[in-house]
mmCIF file of C-alpha atoms in Angstrom:
data_model
loop_
_atom_site.group_PDB
_atom_site.id
_atom_site.type_symbol
_atom_site.label_atom_id
_atom_site.label_comp_id
_atom_site.label_asym_id
_atom_site.label_seq_id
_atom_site.Cartn_x
_atom_site.Cartn_y
_atom_site.Cartn_z
ATOM 1 C CA VAL K 1 22.712 15.738 -1.189
ATOM 2 C CA ASP K 2 21.192 17.939 1.530
ATOM 3 C CA LEU K 3 19.754 15.276 3.838
ATOM 4 C CA GLN K 4 17.924 17.760 6.055
ATOM 5 C CA SER K 5 15.925 18.955 3.028
ATOM 6 C CA LEU K 6 15.596 15.382 1.801
ATOM 7 C CA GLY K 7 14.194 14.237 5.127
ATOM 8 C CA ALA K 8 11.637 17.046 5.052
ATOM 9 C CA LEU K 9 10.689 16.143 1.494
ATOM 10 C CA LEU K 10 10.175 12.469 2.235
ATOM 11 C CA GLY K 11 8.389 12.791 5.562
ATOM 12 C CA ALA K 12 9.549 11.225 8.794
ATOM 13 C CA ASP K 13 7.813 7.885 8.432
ATOM 14 C CA VAL K 14 7.398 7.276 4.710
ATOM 15 C CA PRO K 15 8.596 3.761 3.727
ATOM 16 C CA PHE K 16 9.939 2.836 0.305
ATOM 17 C CA ALA K 17 8.936 -0.642 -0.768
ATOM 18 C CA VAL K 18 11.531 -2.863 -2.365
ATOM 19 C CA LEU K 19 9.477 -6.019 -2.929
ATOM 20 C CA GLY K 20 5.797 -5.189 -2.951
ATOM 21 C CA GLY K 21 5.626 -3.100 0.181
ATOM 22 C CA THR K 22 5.125 -5.885 2.705
ATOM 23 C CA ALA K 23 8.413 -6.094 4.527
ATOM 24 C CA ALA K 24 11.395 -4.220 3.122
ATOM 25 C CA TRP K 25 12.015 -0.482 3.170
ATOM 26 C CA PHE K 26 14.665 2.096 2.344
ATOM 27 C CA TRP K 27 15.236 4.666 5.063
ATOM 28 C CA VAL K 28 17.440 7.732 4.899
ATOM 29 C CA VAL K 29 19.945 7.806 7.754
ATOM 30 C CA ALA K 30 20.014 11.477 8.688
ATOM 31 C CA GLY K 31 23.362 13.186 8.559
ATOM 32 C CA THR K 32 25.229 10.298 6.955
ATOM 33 C CA GLY K 33 24.570 10.699 3.251
ATOM 34 C CA MET K 34 23.699 7.013 3.202
ATOM 35 C CA ALA K 35 20.650 4.839 2.693
ATOM 36 C CA THR K 36 20.264 1.651 4.706
ATOM 37 C CA LEU K 37 18.105 -1.323 3.842
ATOM 38 C CA LEU K 38 16.153 -2.307 6.924
ATOM 39 C CA LEU K 39 14.142 -5.458 7.199
ATOM 40 C CA GLY K 40 11.218 -6.291 9.403
ATOM 41 C CA ALA K 41 8.316 -8.657 9.251
ATOM 42 C CA VAL K 42 5.180 -9.609 11.070
ATOM 43 C CA GLY K 43 5.333 -12.606 13.324
ATOM 44 C CA GLY K 44 8.406 -11.582 15.296
ATOM 45 C CA VAL K 45 11.113 -11.959 12.657
ATOM 46 C CA ALA K 46 14.041 -9.853 13.812
ATOM 47 C CA GLY K 47 15.118 -6.815 11.787
ATOM 48 C CA PHE K 48 18.654 -6.057 10.697
ATOM 49 C CA ALA K 49 20.548 -3.628 8.484
ATOM 50 C CA ILE K 50 23.108 -4.258 5.796
ATOM 51 C CA GLU K 51 25.995 -1.972 4.907
ATOM 52 C CA PRO K 52 24.836 1.606 4.122
ATOM 53 C CA VAL K 53 25.345 2.799 0.556
ATOM 54 C CA PRO K 54 25.785 6.308 -0.927
ATOM 55 C CA ILE K 55 22.641 7.826 -2.410
ATOM 56 C CA ARG K 56 21.849 10.634 -4.809
ATOM 57 C CA TRP K 57 18.622 12.601 -5.198
ATOM 58 C CA THR K 58 16.832 13.325 -8.467
ATOM 59 C CA ASP K 59 14.049 15.842 -8.985
ATOM 60 C CA ASP K 60 12.124 13.893 -11.627
ATOM 61 C CA TYR K 61 9.843 12.115 -9.177
ATOM 62 C CA PRO K 62 8.898 12.852 -5.557
ATOM 63 C CA ALA K 63 10.233 10.478 -2.926
ATOM 64 C CA ARG K 64 12.623 8.608 -5.208
ATOM 65 C CA ILE K 65 16.075 7.535 -4.019
ATOM 66 C CA HIS K 66 18.770 6.202 -6.310
ATOM 67 C CA ALA K 67 21.745 4.263 -5.021
ATOM 68 C CA GLU K 68 24.923 5.305 -6.786
ATOM 69 C CA ASP K 69 25.903 1.622 -6.790
ATOM 70 C CA PRO K 70 22.651 -0.423 -7.067
ATOM 71 C CA GLU K 71 24.465 -3.751 -7.091
ATOM 72 C CA ARG K 72 26.157 -2.885 -3.826
ATOM 73 C CA ALA K 73 22.871 -1.624 -2.400
ATOM 74 C CA LEU K 74 21.068 -4.920 -2.920
ATOM 75 C CA ALA K 75 23.961 -7.367 -2.807
ATOM 76 C CA LEU K 76 23.111 -9.855 -0.066
ATOM 77 C CA THR K 77 25.051 -13.020 0.483
ATOM 78 C CA GLY K 78 25.136 -15.887 2.926
ATOM 79 C CA SER K 79 23.221 -15.372 6.160
ATOM 80 C CA ASP K 80 22.121 -11.875 5.113
ATOM 81 C CA ARG K 81 20.418 -13.341 2.048
ATOM 82 C CA GLN K 82 18.701 -15.985 4.165
ATOM 83 C CA LEU K 83 17.476 -13.386 6.663
ATOM 84 C CA PHE K 84 16.203 -11.188 3.854
ATOM 85 C CA ASP K 85 14.333 -14.060 2.220
ATOM 86 C CA SER K 86 12.908 -15.186 5.569
ATOM 87 C CA ALA K 87 11.623 -11.702 6.391
ATOM 88 C CA ILE K 88 9.917 -11.278 3.025
ATOM 89 C CA GLU K 89 8.437 -14.769 3.131
ATOM 90 C CA ALA K 90 7.149 -14.417 6.707
ATOM 91 C CA ALA K 91 5.291 -11.211 5.868
ATOM 92 C CA HIS K 92 3.848 -12.377 2.556
ATOM 93 C CA PRO K 93 0.038 -12.441 2.389
ATOM 94 C CA ARG K 94 0.020 -16.050 1.185
ATOM 95 C CA HIS K 95 1.207 -17.027 4.678
ATOM 96 C CA VAL K 96 -0.466 -14.518 7.000
ATOM 97 C CA LEU K 97 -3.879 -13.808 5.489
ATOM 98 C CA ALA K 98 -5.752 -17.100 5.202
ATOM 99 C CA ASP K 99 -5.803 -17.844 8.944
ATOM 100 C CA HIS K 100 -7.714 -14.618 9.623
ATOM 101 C CA LEU K 101 -10.441 -14.944 7.011
ATOM 102 C CA PRO K 102 -14.002 -15.876 8.080
ATOM 103 C CA GLU K 103 -14.392 -19.564 8.853
ATOM 104 C CA ASP K 104 -17.333 -19.816 6.474
ATOM 105 C CA ARG K 105 -15.826 -19.324 3.034
ATOM 106 C CA SER K 106 -18.609 -20.946 1.071
ATOM 107 C CA GLY K 107 -20.755 -17.919 0.364
ATOM 108 C CA ARG K 108 -20.512 -14.999 -2.015
ATOM 109 C CA ALA K 109 -17.961 -12.295 -1.288
ATOM 110 C CA ILE K 110 -17.022 -9.041 -2.966
ATOM 111 C CA VAL K 111 -13.331 -8.205 -2.674
ATOM 112 C CA ILE K 112 -12.047 -4.649 -2.937
ATOM 113 C CA GLY K 113 -8.625 -3.376 -1.999
ATOM 114 C CA ALA K 114 -5.896 -0.779 -2.313
ATOM 115 C CA GLY K 115 -2.188 -0.758 -1.573
ATOM 116 C CA LYS K 116 1.176 -2.023 -2.715
ATOM 117 C CA ALA K 117 0.314 -5.490 -1.380
ATOM 118 C CA ALA K 118 -3.314 -5.497 -2.571
ATOM 119 C CA ALA K 119 -2.757 -7.791 -5.555
ATOM 120 C CA ALA K 120 -0.770 -10.300 -3.518
ATOM 121 C CA MET K 121 -3.508 -10.260 -0.865
ATOM 122 C CA ALA K 122 -6.206 -10.798 -3.502
ATOM 123 C CA GLU K 123 -4.287 -13.726 -4.947
ATOM 124 C CA ALA K 124 -4.040 -15.288 -1.476
ATOM 125 C CA ILE K 125 -7.809 -15.026 -0.982
ATOM 126 C CA GLU K 126 -8.561 -16.568 -4.367
ATOM 127 C CA LYS K 127 -6.611 -19.669 -3.391
ATOM 128 C CA VAL K 128 -8.658 -20.380 -0.256
ATOM 129 C CA TRP K 129 -12.133 -18.966 -0.917
ATOM 130 C CA GLU K 130 -14.575 -21.739 -1.797
ATOM 131 C CA GLY K 131 -17.647 -19.717 -2.728
ATOM 132 C CA GLU K 132 -18.445 -17.125 -5.369
ATOM 133 C CA LEU K 133 -15.798 -14.432 -5.497
ATOM 134 C CA SER K 134 -15.502 -11.208 -7.479
ATOM 135 C CA GLY K 135 -14.077 -7.768 -7.016
ATOM 136 C CA LEU K 136 -11.530 -5.102 -7.832
ATOM 137 C CA VAL K 137 -8.243 -4.063 -6.217
ATOM 138 C CA VAL K 138 -5.708 -1.387 -7.114
ATOM 139 C CA THR K 139 -1.971 -1.687 -6.604
ATOM 140 C CA ARG K 140 1.167 0.151 -7.629
ATOM 141 C CA TYR K 141 2.501 -0.122 -11.172
ATOM 142 C CA GLU K 142 4.487 -3.354 -11.706
ATOM 143 C CA HIS K 143 2.961 -4.984 -8.579
ATOM 144 C CA HIS K 144 0.444 -7.142 -10.433
ATOM 145 C CA ALA K 145 -0.444 -10.678 -9.317
ATOM 146 C CA ASP K 146 -1.962 -13.696 -11.040
ATOM 147 C CA CYS K 147 -5.609 -13.232 -10.071
ATOM 148 C CA ARG K 148 -8.411 -14.878 -12.030
ATOM 149 C CA ARG K 149 -11.607 -13.879 -10.219
ATOM 150 C CA ILE K 150 -10.586 -10.502 -8.788
ATOM 151 C CA GLU K 151 -9.632 -7.724 -11.203
ATOM 152 C CA VAL K 152 -6.299 -6.022 -10.519
ATOM 153 C CA VAL K 153 -5.715 -2.448 -11.703
ATOM 154 C CA GLU K 154 -2.449 -0.531 -11.381
ATOM 155 C CA ALA K 155 -2.028 3.153 -10.531
ATOM 156 C CA ALA K 156 0.589 5.635 -9.325
ATOM 157 C CA HIS K 157 2.279 5.970 -5.952
ATOM 158 C CA PRO K 158 3.166 8.120 -4.003
ATOM 159 C CA VAL K 159 1.525 10.879 -6.078
ATOM 160 C CA PRO K 160 -1.925 9.813 -7.398
ATOM 161 C CA ASP K 161 -2.807 9.750 -11.079
ATOM 162 C CA ASP K 162 -6.004 9.541 -13.120
ATOM 163 C CA ALA K 163 -5.876 5.728 -13.073
ATOM 164 C CA GLY K 164 -6.200 5.839 -9.275
ATOM 165 C CA GLU K 165 -9.141 8.220 -9.527
ATOM 166 C CA ARG K 166 -10.940 6.052 -12.089
ATOM 167 C CA VAL K 167 -10.541 2.862 -10.071
ATOM 168 C CA ALA K 168 -11.710 4.609 -6.887
ATOM 169 C CA ARG K 169 -14.949 5.545 -8.639
ATOM 170 C CA ARG K 170 -15.355 1.979 -9.833
ATOM 171 C CA VAL K 171 -14.828 0.640 -6.304
ATOM 172 C CA LEU K 172 -17.569 2.896 -4.960
ATOM 173 C CA GLU K 173 -19.917 1.772 -7.735
ATOM 174 C CA LEU K 174 -19.120 -1.867 -6.989
ATOM 175 C CA VAL K 175 -20.196 -1.609 -3.343
ATOM 176 C CA SER K 176 -23.212 0.599 -3.884
ATOM 177 C CA ASN K 177 -26.688 -0.840 -3.368
ATOM 178 C CA LEU K 178 -25.525 -3.923 -1.473
ATOM 179 C CA GLU K 179 -27.816 -5.899 0.799
ATOM 180 C CA GLU K 180 -27.451 -6.887 4.441
ATOM 181 C CA SER K 181 -26.605 -10.454 3.444
ATOM 182 C CA ASP K 182 -23.637 -9.351 1.314
ATOM 183 C CA ARG K 183 -20.043 -9.668 2.504
ATOM 184 C CA VAL K 184 -17.333 -7.231 1.486
ATOM 185 C CA ILE K 185 -13.661 -8.091 2.046
ATOM 186 C CA PHE K 186 -11.455 -5.010 1.974
ATOM 187 C CA LEU K 187 -7.706 -5.548 1.506
ATOM 188 C CA LEU K 188 -5.613 -2.615 2.661
ATOM 189 C CA SER K 189 -1.872 -1.969 2.683
ATOM 190 C CA GLY K 190 0.645 0.840 2.466
ATOM 191 C CA GLY K 191 0.214 3.183 -0.462
ATOM 192 C CA GLY K 192 -3.571 2.971 -0.462
ATOM 193 C CA SER K 193 -3.956 6.717 0.084
ATOM 194 C CA SER K 194 -2.382 7.444 -3.285
ATOM 195 C CA LEU K 195 -3.727 4.436 -5.155
ATOM 196 C CA LEU K 196 -7.365 4.962 -4.144
ATOM 197 C CA ALA K 197 -7.616 8.620 -5.132
ATOM 198 C CA LEU K 198 -11.098 10.126 -5.225
ATOM 199 C CA PRO K 199 -11.114 13.881 -4.539
ATOM 200 C CA ALA K 200 -13.857 15.328 -2.370
ATOM 201 C CA GLU K 201 -16.471 17.556 -3.991
ATOM 202 C CA GLY K 202 -14.958 20.809 -5.185
ATOM 203 C CA ILE K 203 -11.405 19.430 -5.329
ATOM 204 C CA SER K 204 -9.720 18.334 -8.549
ATOM 205 C CA LEU K 205 -7.176 15.582 -9.049
ATOM 206 C CA ALA K 206 -4.605 18.274 -9.869
ATOM 207 C CA ASP K 207 -5.351 19.881 -6.490
ATOM 208 C CA LYS K 208 -4.809 16.546 -4.737
ATOM 209 C CA GLN K 209 -1.559 15.965 -6.588
ATOM 210 C CA ALA K 210 -0.230 19.391 -5.629
ATOM 211 C CA ILE K 211 -1.256 18.976 -1.991
ATOM 212 C CA ASN K 212 0.235 15.486 -1.843
ATOM 213 C CA LYS K 213 3.566 16.753 -3.158
ATOM 214 C CA ALA K 214 3.491 19.544 -0.584
ATOM 215 C CA LEU K 215 2.773 17.049 2.196
ATOM 216 C CA LEU K 216 5.710 14.878 1.119
ATOM 217 C CA ARG K 217 7.949 17.941 1.316
ATOM 218 C CA SER K 218 6.564 19.120 4.657
ATOM 219 C CA GLY K 219 8.340 16.694 6.951
ATOM 220 C CA ALA K 220 4.987 15.865 8.567
ATOM 221 C CA HIS K 221 4.436 12.552 10.351
ATOM 222 C CA ILE K 222 2.545 9.995 8.246
ATOM 223 C CA GLY K 223 -0.417 10.266 10.620
ATOM 224 C CA GLU K 224 -0.546 14.021 10.100
ATOM 225 C CA MET K 225 -0.311 13.651 6.338
ATOM 226 C CA ASN K 226 -3.088 11.071 6.236
ATOM 227 C CA CYS K 227 -5.296 13.254 8.421
ATOM 228 C CA VAL K 228 -5.146 15.912 5.707
ATOM 229 C CA ARG K 229 -5.716 13.323 2.976
ATOM 230 C CA LYS K 230 -8.874 12.026 4.699
ATOM 231 C CA HIS K 231 -10.477 15.453 4.655
ATOM 232 C CA LEU K 232 -9.775 15.901 0.950
ATOM 233 C CA SER K 233 -11.166 12.506 -0.070
ATOM 234 C CA ALA K 234 -14.590 11.190 -1.015
ATOM 235 C CA ILE K 235 -13.603 7.595 -0.193
ATOM 236 C CA LYS K 236 -11.172 7.637 2.749
ATOM 237 C CA GLY K 237 -11.805 8.447 6.408
ATOM 238 C CA GLY K 238 -14.544 5.810 6.742
ATOM 239 C CA ARG K 239 -16.459 6.899 3.658
ATOM 240 C CA LEU K 240 -15.907 3.596 1.855
ATOM 241 C CA ALA K 241 -17.400 1.703 4.802
ATOM 242 C CA LYS K 242 -20.414 4.018 4.707
ATOM 243 C CA ALA K 243 -20.882 3.259 1.010
ATOM 244 C CA CYS K 244 -20.884 -0.487 1.749
ATOM 245 C CA TRP K 245 -23.754 -0.300 4.268
ATOM 246 C CA PRO K 246 -25.773 -2.405 5.048
ATOM 247 C CA ALA K 247 -23.372 -5.168 3.967
ATOM 248 C CA SER K 248 -20.851 -6.665 6.401
ATOM 249 C CA VAL K 249 -17.318 -5.369 5.815
ATOM 250 C CA TYR K 250 -14.183 -7.305 6.774
ATOM 251 C CA THR K 251 -11.028 -5.203 6.597
ATOM 252 C CA TYR K 252 -7.609 -6.879 6.443
ATOM 253 C CA ALA K 253 -4.677 -4.482 6.665
ATOM 254 C CA ILE K 254 -0.927 -4.844 6.328
ATOM 255 C CA SER K 255 0.394 -1.856 8.214
ATOM 256 C CA ASP K 256 3.241 0.404 7.154
ATOM 257 C CA VAL K 257 2.681 3.054 9.839
ATOM 258 C CA PRO K 258 4.197 3.306 13.332
ATOM 259 C CA GLY K 259 1.753 2.028 15.933
ATOM 260 C CA ASP K 260 -0.420 0.236 13.344
ATOM 261 C CA GLU K 261 -3.331 2.616 13.951
ATOM 262 C CA ALA K 262 -6.194 1.418 11.765
ATOM 263 C CA THR K 263 -7.453 4.930 11.041
ATOM 264 C CA VAL K 264 -4.034 5.952 9.722
ATOM 265 C CA ILE K 265 -3.208 3.014 7.411
ATOM 266 C CA ALA K 266 -3.948 4.330 3.894
ATOM 267 C CA SER K 267 -6.047 7.074 5.527
ATOM 268 C CA GLY K 268 -8.634 4.610 6.884
ATOM 269 C CA PRO K 269 -11.209 4.070 4.109
ATOM 270 C CA THR K 270 -13.190 1.692 6.313
#
């Protein structure tokens, strides 16, 4: 595999979620022909790397890496397994989200969200919210969670599909015509740019898909890519927050971008 071309295709800071996008990523180690599993987590859990494994590239799907020996790639034993489990557990929304929710959880709240961790975040809120709760979140295919009051829809990542466009329209409809007394809880995590895909006026979904593929191949920094995505979207770049007015909006984000800049995470819908 040509890793220089691969690095340009993937983008310098594009993570690949292993377990829901909250803590574990695959990174290409430039010049080595290897992929290394790196772990990190919120709350100060130390990162580490296990033995690199050979990788091969396939053209069937942008930003997909295949380990030639998957069992070797994910084989963790002993202390490595414990560290892996601890990192994932420490970063899981069921542990980190509840403490930051509003103290008054007795009233009505509308929950919306997008990202690879959106379903897990919605499930965490359902367990602690005492008042009326409803809403809609979109997550990546096969990242569903057991939510009973908040609807979970799945869509494509990293290249958007029509499911992501449909749910984005539904989210905007859900928060339209709210009142000042309403509370909106927005759950954001990595992948939200693709999963909440609503093209700006004059741009088609096919246009967005083509541009997104080009961005992934460009080698641009994730902040640069998301800057472009904001300007091609009818929902990102603060436009979702504008649609929610005059309701109060609480945004809870699990960052997957260097520096944790709020306007960059999933292209900053709110």
